[in-house]
Structures are given as C-alpha cells and as structure tokens.
C-alpha cells in the first residue's frame, strides 16, 4: 500500500503541495481532482519519485521510497503527459523494449494486449503513422504490460473517444480487481464505479 | 506485492536499451552520417586555409584529425537525451526499476558505436588526404576508437546537465571541452609519434586508462543529471 | 549524536548567516595583518633575486592566487557534494558564492603569470605547463558559471552545477597530468620555478604569510558573498525581516 503523509513541496517561490496526504490501499483507485494549478501533476510526479518533497514522507509497503528507489520504481508504472513512446519505432517494438526492460513477456502477451486496446494487427505500424488517440492506447498497453502493482496516470482520459475511455476504464478496473493500486488525475468524473475514491486538491 | 513480478536482470535490461538505441539509429541513418560528414569537412578546411604542401600537412595532420573528431563527436551529443526528454521515454528509463546508471551506460555505449565507428572508419580517408603515411593509420584508428569513447561518455554528462536549462548550442561544448582536453593531448600525441615512426604505446595506454575511468564513473554522473532534469 | 549537532546547525541559513557575520571582522583583521606583512616583507624588505631582479616579487601575488584558484574549486566541489548528498541548501549557496571568487583568483593568477612572463621570457604568453593548466581551470570555472546561468530555477541550477563541479574536480588531476606530460614532450622541463628549496628566509617568510593572508581573504570574501547569497535565497523567510527591514 502507498502512504504519502503531509507532503510539502515548493517550486521556486511557489508552495505547490501544502500538507497533502494520500493513502492508497490494494484494490483501490484514487482520483485526484482539482482545478488547474492545484498540484495534481506535481503530486503524481512526487509519488512517482521524480520530485522530492521538502517535508513529509512517502511509504510503499511500509518502507520509505527513498530507501530503495529502484525497487519502488520497479513497482510503479507511470503515464505522463508524454506517452513515453518512440515515433520511429513500431507499436510492437515500443512495447517490446519498454516491457522487457522491466519483466520477461512473450510475444503472445504483447499481441494480446495490443488487440485489447483495439490495435490488433497494427503491431507493425510505425508509431508516427498512428493517430494521437491510438498512440495513447499504445501507452496504456505499455502500462498494463508493465506488471507493476502501482499505476500512476496523469490525465489518462483527456482527448480520448468513447471507445478508448471504455478500454481504459476496463484496464484500470481489471488491475484494481486483481489487487492493484491506481492513482490518476482527471478533470471530469470517470465511469469507474465504487472502486474509486476521489481526493480533491485545493 | 512489493515489486514487479519476475524482474529482469540489469544486463538484459541494458541489452534492451542498447538494442533500441541501435534500431533507432538505423532508422535515422541520415542523422547518423552528419557527424562524420562534418568531420570530413573540417579536415578539408585546413589544406584550404594553409597550404596543401605535404610536409606541412603531415606535421599538422594528427592535430587536425583529432580536433575534427573531437568537435564532431561533441556536436553529435547535443541530441543524445533531448529526444528522450521530449517524448517521455527518459521518464520511462528512470522508472524501469533498474539502476539508472546501468541503463544510461547502455544508451551511451550505443551512441559511441553509432557515432564512433563511422568516425574511425572515415579517419584513414581524412588522414591520407593530409599525407599521413599508411603505417600510422592503425594507431590513429585505435586512438580514435578509444578517444571517442572518452569524449562520448564525458560528453554525455554535459548533454544530460544542459537538458533542463535554456537551450544553448554552445553551452554543452563550453562544459565538456575543458574536460576532454587530455584526450586531445594523448590522442594527437600518439598519432604524431606514429607519423614519425616512433612507438605510440604511451599515449594509447593513457587513452585506455581514461576510457576505463570514464566508462565507470561518467554513467553515475549522467544518471544523477538525468534525475535532476526530470525534477 | 552530539557530534552531528554542529552539522545539522550548519544546514540552517539563519545560523550560518549569524556565524559568518561573527567571523567576518576577525577574518578581515587577520587578512590585513598577514597580507600586510607578506607584501611589506616581500616587496620592500626582501632583497632582489640574483637572476630575476625585482621581477620575482610578483610571486607574492601570483603564487597565492594560483593556490586559491585550486582551493576555491575544491571548496565548490566539496560544498556541491554536501549539497547533493544531504540536500543541504546552504551548501549550494556556499558553492555558488565560492565559484566567482575562484574564477577571479584564477584570472589574477593568469594575469600575474603573464606579467611575470614578459621580463622572463620576453613574451606575454608562453605555453608553460602551469599557465596552461591555469587557463584550462579558468575554462572549467567559466563552464560552471555558464551552466549556473542557464537555469531559471535555482534548485536545478544548484544541483546540475554540483554534478559538473564534482566531475570537474575528478578531472583536474588528469588535466594537470596531461598538460605536464604534453609540456615535457614539447619543451623540456618547466622554466618557472616557485619557492625553490634554497629560497632564503627573507623571501620565504613573506611568501608564506602572503599565502595565509590570501587564504583568509578568500574566507572573508566567501563570508561576504555567502551572506548576500543567503539574503537573496531566503528573502521571503521570516527570520530575515528584522535584519533587512520590512519589505
């Protein structure tokens, strides 16, 4: 389980996080809500270990994440504003490299995930030929293939069509039902049902 | 569930990173040829600026070839992490759950292969046109192979450090040039001795020592710099 | 634990601001005393060198400047390492304050070396190993300051330049060795000799006094710059209000 306790973080002169606390249990998704500039992305990047809070602690399974950053990173899958994919590689190659630096996975598993996100048969397509929405779906497949128990997703629903939102909620639901954890930011309500807890940042 | 199931060992993760870099390099082969083209152009400048007289050329050739190789491999470093930062793959590298220094080392190693090998192969062409005797070419190529390694690894630190700042094309060279001046000294000296028919072993051993130091220490600094730029 | 208290107090800007203020008058006093004796003894009392005549007297500025150019870089690197490892902001402020001082002393060492070179070699610049090393050190300083200037965000500037300073300090012995090696191949042994073992006491004592005085001067300048740097960095902090007046 993930516990962030009374985080404070300054960006230059701006006090972005003021005593923010989050706790996420296994089998739970947390929706970070709040207006622009409330620190949603900052909090997510702090939870991902990119930013160091000036005060407060982040614990994963009871241990401070600073004690074993690589181990914590291995338990985390992060989807940022950028997809983390290479435009010069095909969808299949992107998944191949990004998944297998984390865990062994066979080709059938990669292909199955691609068809799950609605891109069956597009494995050989260079990423630059895919639309923005299709690329986002490849990035989701990458998160789902990571095998990481903790998903940190920054605005995963933005600019997705209805079908893609359905695919994404399906992936998150399955992950959470299997005992996974998810923290995501979103402007609007998301159709995730009772598994989601909403946390509003002011 | 405290971590990912069945994690991958660092060597095989690093091999994936290396493989990806090589594949990306092959996809953008035109970009890959830019440093070596620049190198050949720079070495052409000197006979034009001075005189093509063979004895003069032979005297300055080691310095010219080494300065050209130094500058062209430095210029190639500007984009080393920039694309990865822009498309978010740098974040994925940091969050791979592997020691970051190991993964960036694999990435820099691939860059060395992609940029260094064409330079080493083009060097005899440039050197012969500057009246360097054929007997000195093996030493030149070996020296360049080692020296470009040092330049690429030390330069990668500068490339990672300049990522988060305002973009400035000269800044990277400003940071890295003083750090790699010993490479120029040892490399040009070894080549010069080979041109004169003396033993070039001293300079080459010193280059090898620097390479070992750079390969072991620079990735730690690169990893620290990458984390800083993502903050 | 008691031994660590001083270390933790060093991390507190108000504490550092206070103690650097308390040290400053004493540093200034002893700087004046030691440099005063060093210059008077070296420039007035010491006899002219039998070979270089009065030209050698520039050693009383050149040698301390060259020594400080190194000391300041090591100070920057050590402060930077402390700042990176313990995430101590005051240490970054020390590094930021020390670097321009070090660059100035490096420049001074080059300038005096060049002035010394004119009567000795008949030229303002010679590719002597020591001068060349000093020149590359100046380049390292300029790179460090340029990197610092390339960031809008101070925290990032601190950390990125810290990595560069550490890489630089690992490289300095290599650079120095390579330059000495290069120089010995091209023009034989170094011409300029500092502090010959046979130097008589009337020349040596003022030199040592000058070295100590310059070191204290560096410490004093560092205190002044550090206090200004702390005020700049902590300008929104409440402890500063009574000191700088209501903003």
PDB file of N, CA and C in Angstrom, chain B residues 157 161-162 164-166 171 174-175 178-179 181-182 185-186 189 193 202-203 206 210 213 217 221 224-225 228-231, chain C residues 84 87 136 139-140 143 146-147 149-152 156 159-160 163-164 167-168 170-171 174-175 177-179 181-182 185-186:
ATOM      1  N   UNK B 157      27.625  13.427 -19.873  1.00  0.00           N
ATOM      2  CA  UNK B 157      27.345  14.147 -18.624  1.00  0.00           C
ATOM      3  C   UNK B 157      26.898  15.567 -18.958  1.00  0.00           C
ATOM      4  N   UNK B 161      23.323  17.369 -18.353  1.00  0.00           N
ATOM      5  CA  UNK B 161      23.258  18.553 -17.486  1.00  0.00           C
ATOM      6  C   UNK B 161      22.586  19.731 -18.171  1.00  0.00           C
ATOM      7  N   UNK B 162      22.778  19.842 -19.490  1.00  0.00           N
ATOM      8  CA  UNK B 162      22.231  21.000 -20.196  1.00  0.00           C
ATOM      9  C   UNK B 162      20.780  20.782 -20.617  1.00  0.00           C
ATOM     10  N   UNK B 164      17.906  20.495 -18.880  1.00  0.00           N
ATOM     11  CA  UNK B 164      16.827  21.214 -18.221  1.00  0.00           C
ATOM     12  C   UNK B 164      16.969  22.722 -18.351  1.00  0.00           C
ATOM     13  N   UNK B 165      18.134  23.187 -18.744  1.00  0.00           N
ATOM     14  CA  UNK B 165      18.339  24.629 -18.833  1.00  0.00           C
ATOM     15  C   UNK B 165      17.781  25.194 -20.121  1.00  0.00           C
ATOM     16  N   UNK B 166      18.000  26.491 -20.298  1.00  0.00           N
ATOM     17  CA  UNK B 166      17.605  27.092 -21.562  1.00  0.00           C
ATOM     18  C   UNK B 166      18.466  26.480 -22.654  1.00  0.00           C
ATOM     19  N   UNK B 171      26.619  25.877 -25.046  1.00  0.00           N
ATOM     20  CA  UNK B 171      26.833  25.572 -23.635  1.00  0.00           C
ATOM     21  C   UNK B 171      27.459  24.198 -23.431  1.00  0.00           C
ATOM     22  N   UNK B 174      31.018  24.208 -24.147  1.00  0.00           N
ATOM     23  CA  UNK B 174      31.693  25.000 -23.124  1.00  0.00           C
ATOM     24  C   UNK B 174      31.986  24.154 -21.888  1.00  0.00           C
ATOM     25  N   UNK B 175      31.040  23.299 -21.523  1.00  0.00           N
ATOM     26  CA  UNK B 175      31.217  22.470 -20.331  1.00  0.00           C
ATOM     27  C   UNK B 175      32.188  21.333 -20.588  1.00  0.00           C
ATOM     28  N   UNK B 178      36.818  21.638 -21.844  1.00  0.00           N
ATOM     29  CA  UNK B 178      37.959  21.585 -20.912  1.00  0.00           C
ATOM     30  C   UNK B 178      38.141  20.208 -20.296  1.00  0.00           C
ATOM     31  N   UNK B 179      37.044  19.463 -20.150  1.00  0.00           N
ATOM     32  CA  UNK B 179      37.154  18.147 -19.515  1.00  0.00           C
ATOM     33  C   UNK B 179      37.814  17.127 -20.429  1.00  0.00           C
ATOM     34  N   UNK B 181      40.078  17.860 -22.863  1.00  0.00           N
ATOM     35  CA  UNK B 181      41.357  18.273 -23.447  1.00  0.00           C
ATOM     36  C   UNK B 181      42.450  17.215 -23.302  1.00  0.00           C
ATOM     37  N   UNK B 182      42.511  16.478 -22.166  1.00  0.00           N
ATOM     38  CA  UNK B 182      43.538  15.418 -22.085  1.00  0.00           C
ATOM     39  C   UNK B 182      43.412  14.388 -23.210  1.00  0.00           C
ATOM     40  N   UNK B 185      45.199  15.723 -26.089  1.00  0.00           N
ATOM     41  CA  UNK B 185      46.651  15.711 -25.873  1.00  0.00           C
ATOM     42  C   UNK B 185      47.211  14.311 -26.101  1.00  0.00           C
ATOM     43  N   UNK B 186      46.597  13.312 -25.450  1.00  0.00           N
ATOM     44  CA  UNK B 186      47.119  11.944 -25.571  1.00  0.00           C
ATOM     45  C   UNK B 186      46.940  11.401 -26.988  1.00  0.00           C
ATOM     46  N   UNK B 189      49.094  13.149 -29.630  1.00  0.00           N
ATOM     47  CA  UNK B 189      50.489  12.804 -29.390  1.00  0.00           C
ATOM     48  C   UNK B 189      50.811  11.397 -29.926  1.00  0.00           C
ATOM     49  N   UNK B 193      53.401  10.519 -32.919  1.00  0.00           N
ATOM     50  CA  UNK B 193      54.547   9.610 -32.790  1.00  0.00           C
ATOM     51  C   UNK B 193      54.491   8.522 -33.857  1.00  0.00           C
ATOM     52  N   UNK B 202      52.611   4.857 -25.343  1.00  0.00           N
ATOM     53  CA  UNK B 202      52.343   5.684 -24.155  1.00  0.00           C
ATOM     54  C   UNK B 202      50.994   6.373 -24.218  1.00  0.00           C
ATOM     55  N   UNK B 203      50.783   7.106 -25.315  1.00  0.00           N
ATOM     56  CA  UNK B 203      49.526   7.835 -25.455  1.00  0.00           C
ATOM     57  C   UNK B 203      48.322   6.905 -25.499  1.00  0.00           C
ATOM     58  N   UNK B 206      47.447   5.651 -22.062  1.00  0.00           N
ATOM     59  CA  UNK B 206      46.798   6.703 -21.279  1.00  0.00           C
ATOM     60  C   UNK B 206      45.351   6.892 -21.720  1.00  0.00           C
ATOM     61  N   UNK B 210      42.020   6.440 -19.417  1.00  0.00           N
ATOM     62  CA  UNK B 210      40.953   7.446 -19.323  1.00  0.00           C
ATOM     63  C   UNK B 210      39.610   6.840 -19.697  1.00  0.00           C
ATOM     64  N   UNK B 213      38.214   4.842 -16.842  1.00  0.00           N
ATOM     65  CA  UNK B 213      37.718   5.762 -15.815  1.00  0.00           C
ATOM     66  C   UNK B 213      36.382   6.369 -16.243  1.00  0.00           C
ATOM     67  N   UNK B 217      32.834   5.874 -14.269  1.00  0.00           N
ATOM     68  CA  UNK B 217      32.332   6.972 -13.431  1.00  0.00           C
ATOM     69  C   UNK B 217      31.265   7.825 -14.117  1.00  0.00           C
ATOM     70  N   UNK B 221      27.357  10.030 -13.006  1.00  0.00           N
ATOM     71  CA  UNK B 221      27.058  11.461 -13.116  1.00  0.00           C
ATOM     72  C   UNK B 221      25.902  11.697 -14.081  1.00  0.00           C
ATOM     73  N   UNK B 224      22.676  10.914 -12.292  1.00  0.00           N
ATOM     74  CA  UNK B 224      22.314  11.997 -11.369  1.00  0.00           C
ATOM     75  C   UNK B 224      21.771  13.190 -12.144  1.00  0.00           C
ATOM     76  N   UNK B 225      22.413  13.516 -13.271  1.00  0.00           N
ATOM     77  CA  UNK B 225      21.979  14.674 -14.058  1.00  0.00           C
ATOM     78  C   UNK B 225      20.593  14.443 -14.655  1.00  0.00           C
ATOM     79  N   UNK B 228      18.025  14.993 -12.069  1.00  0.00           N
ATOM     80  CA  UNK B 228      17.876  16.428 -11.775  1.00  0.00           C
ATOM     81  C   UNK B 228      17.009  17.089 -12.841  1.00  0.00           C
ATOM     82  N   UNK B 229      17.210  16.709 -14.103  1.00  0.00           N
ATOM     83  CA  UNK B 229      16.475  17.405 -15.165  1.00  0.00           C
ATOM     84  C   UNK B 229      15.012  17.008 -15.170  1.00  0.00           C
ATOM     85  N   UNK B 230      14.677  15.866 -14.589  1.00  0.00           N
ATOM     86  CA  UNK B 230      13.263  15.476 -14.532  1.00  0.00           C
ATOM     87  C   UNK B 230      12.563  16.080 -13.322  1.00  0.00           C
ATOM     88  N   UNK B 231      13.326  16.684 -12.407  1.00  0.00           N
ATOM     89  CA  UNK B 231      12.694  17.249 -11.211  1.00  0.00           C
ATOM     90  C   UNK B 231      11.840  18.443 -11.534  1.00  0.00           C
TER      91      UNK B 231
ATOM     92  N   UNK C  84      24.455  18.003  -2.611  1.00  0.00           N
ATOM     93  CA  UNK C  84      23.758  16.946  -3.349  1.00  0.00           C
ATOM     94  C   UNK C  84      23.393  15.793  -2.429  1.00  0.00           C
ATOM     95  N   UNK C  87      21.197  17.082   0.534  1.00  0.00           N
ATOM     96  CA  UNK C  87      20.162  18.031   0.107  1.00  0.00           C
ATOM     97  C   UNK C  87      20.170  19.267   0.992  1.00  0.00           C
ATOM     98  N   UNK C 136      43.110  26.230 -18.408  1.00  0.00           N
ATOM     99  CA  UNK C 136      42.038  25.239 -18.506  1.00  0.00           C
ATOM    100  C   UNK C 136      41.155  25.306 -17.265  1.00  0.00           C
ATOM    101  N   UNK C 139      38.732  27.907 -17.806  1.00  0.00           N
ATOM    102  CA  UNK C 139      37.658  27.410 -18.675  1.00  0.00           C
ATOM    103  C   UNK C 139      36.645  26.589 -17.859  1.00  0.00           C
ATOM    104  N   UNK C 140      37.158  25.769 -16.923  1.00  0.00           N
ATOM    105  CA  UNK C 140      36.254  24.968 -16.091  1.00  0.00           C
ATOM    106  C   UNK C 140      35.338  25.876 -15.271  1.00  0.00           C
ATOM    107  N   UNK C 143      32.758  27.419 -17.562  1.00  0.00           N
ATOM    108  CA  UNK C 143      31.715  26.444 -17.878  1.00  0.00           C
ATOM    109  C   UNK C 143      30.747  26.296 -16.720  1.00  0.00           C
ATOM    110  N   UNK C 146      28.594  29.345 -16.524  1.00  0.00           N
ATOM    111  CA  UNK C 146      27.652  29.372 -17.645  1.00  0.00           C
ATOM    112  C   UNK C 146      26.496  28.407 -17.394  1.00  0.00           C
ATOM    113  N   UNK C 147      26.829  27.220 -16.852  1.00  0.00           N
ATOM    114  CA  UNK C 147      25.759  26.249 -16.581  1.00  0.00           C
ATOM    115  C   UNK C 147      24.805  26.799 -15.524  1.00  0.00           C
ATOM    116  N   UNK C 149      24.129  29.827 -14.999  1.00  0.00           N
ATOM    117  CA  UNK C 149      23.330  30.890 -15.592  1.00  0.00           C
ATOM    118  C   UNK C 149      22.257  30.385 -16.539  1.00  0.00           C
ATOM    119  N   UNK C 150      22.359  29.105 -16.945  1.00  0.00           N
ATOM    120  CA  UNK C 150      21.432  28.596 -17.958  1.00  0.00           C
ATOM    121  C   UNK C 150      20.099  28.156 -17.361  1.00  0.00           C
ATOM    122  N   UNK C 151      19.977  28.211 -16.027  1.00  0.00           N
ATOM    123  CA  UNK C 151      18.735  27.749 -15.402  1.00  0.00           C
ATOM    124  C   UNK C 151      17.959  28.930 -14.831  1.00  0.00           C
ATOM    125  N   UNK C 152      16.645  28.878 -14.996  1.00  0.00           N
ATOM    126  CA  UNK C 152      15.809  29.872 -14.345  1.00  0.00           C
ATOM    127  C   UNK C 152      15.494  29.449 -12.914  1.00  0.00           C
ATOM    128  N   UNK C 156      17.399  23.662  -9.464  1.00  0.00           N
ATOM    129  CA  UNK C 156      18.004  22.864 -10.528  1.00  0.00           C
ATOM    130  C   UNK C 156      19.398  23.347 -10.864  1.00  0.00           C
ATOM    131  N   UNK C 159      21.777  21.928  -8.346  1.00  0.00           N
ATOM    132  CA  UNK C 159      22.091  20.501  -8.451  1.00  0.00           C
ATOM    133  C   UNK C 159      22.880  20.175  -9.709  1.00  0.00           C
ATOM    134  N   UNK C 160      22.474  20.778 -10.834  1.00  0.00           N
ATOM    135  CA  UNK C 160      23.187  20.479 -12.081  1.00  0.00           C
ATOM    136  C   UNK C 160      24.630  20.963 -11.990  1.00  0.00           C
ATOM    137  N   UNK C 163      26.814  18.620  -9.939  1.00  0.00           N
ATOM    138  CA  UNK C 163      27.326  17.440 -10.647  1.00  0.00           C
ATOM    139  C   UNK C 163      28.543  17.831 -11.482  1.00  0.00           C
ATOM    140  N   UNK C 164      28.442  18.988 -12.158  1.00  0.00           N
ATOM    141  CA  UNK C 164      29.561  19.433 -13.002  1.00  0.00           C
ATOM    142  C   UNK C 164      30.811  19.694 -12.159  1.00  0.00           C
ATOM    143  N   UNK C 167      32.385  16.362 -11.242  1.00  0.00           N
ATOM    144  CA  UNK C 167      33.064  15.789 -12.407  1.00  0.00           C
ATOM    145  C   UNK C 167      34.357  16.565 -12.672  1.00  0.00           C
ATOM    146  N   UNK C 168      34.286  17.882 -12.533  1.00  0.00           N
ATOM    147  CA  UNK C 168      35.455  18.721 -12.776  1.00  0.00           C
ATOM    148  C   UNK C 168      36.582  18.424 -11.820  1.00  0.00           C
ATOM    149  N   UNK C 170      37.216  15.716 -10.227  1.00  0.00           N
ATOM    150  CA  UNK C 170      37.827  14.419 -10.533  1.00  0.00           C
ATOM    151  C   UNK C 170      38.776  14.573 -11.719  1.00  0.00           C
ATOM    152  N   UNK C 171      38.402  15.470 -12.637  1.00  0.00           N
ATOM    153  CA  UNK C 171      39.175  15.643 -13.865  1.00  0.00           C
ATOM    154  C   UNK C 171      40.428  16.494 -13.704  1.00  0.00           C
ATOM    155  N   UNK C 174      43.746  14.814 -13.741  1.00  0.00           N
ATOM    156  CA  UNK C 174      44.022  14.236 -15.060  1.00  0.00           C
ATOM    157  C   UNK C 174      44.457  15.333 -16.022  1.00  0.00           C
ATOM    158  N   UNK C 175      43.736  16.444 -15.991  1.00  0.00           N
ATOM    159  CA  UNK C 175      44.086  17.553 -16.878  1.00  0.00           C
ATOM    160  C   UNK C 175      45.499  18.031 -16.564  1.00  0.00           C
ATOM    161  N   UNK C 177      47.957  16.445 -15.105  1.00  0.00           N
ATOM    162  CA  UNK C 177      48.952  15.462 -15.522  1.00  0.00           C
ATOM    163  C   UNK C 177      49.154  15.504 -17.032  1.00  0.00           C
ATOM    164  N   UNK C 178      48.042  15.578 -17.780  1.00  0.00           N
ATOM    165  CA  UNK C 178      48.167  15.541 -19.237  1.00  0.00           C
ATOM    166  C   UNK C 178      48.918  16.767 -19.744  1.00  0.00           C
ATOM    167  N   UNK C 179      48.681  17.920 -19.104  1.00  0.00           N
ATOM    168  CA  UNK C 179      49.346  19.135 -19.554  1.00  0.00           C
ATOM    169  C   UNK C 179      50.846  19.077 -19.241  1.00  0.00           C
ATOM    170  N   UNK C 181      52.601  16.383 -18.983  1.00  0.00           N
ATOM    171  CA  UNK C 181      53.141  15.363 -19.897  1.00  0.00           C
ATOM    172  C   UNK C 181      53.363  15.981 -21.271  1.00  0.00           C
ATOM    173  N   UNK C 182      52.355  16.711 -21.756  1.00  0.00           N
ATOM    174  CA  UNK C 182      52.413  17.374 -23.056  1.00  0.00           C
ATOM    175  C   UNK C 182      53.555  18.377 -23.094  1.00  0.00           C
ATOM    176  N   UNK C 185      57.080  16.925 -23.228  1.00  0.00           N
ATOM    177  CA  UNK C 185      57.433  16.394 -24.535  1.00  0.00           C
ATOM    178  C   UNK C 185      57.799  17.507 -25.497  1.00  0.00           C
ATOM    179  N   UNK C 186      57.186  18.678 -25.284  1.00  0.00           N
ATOM    180  CA  UNK C 186      57.364  19.727 -26.277  1.00  0.00           C
ATOM    181  C   UNK C 186      58.463  20.729 -25.957  1.00  0.00           C
TER     182      UNK C 186
END
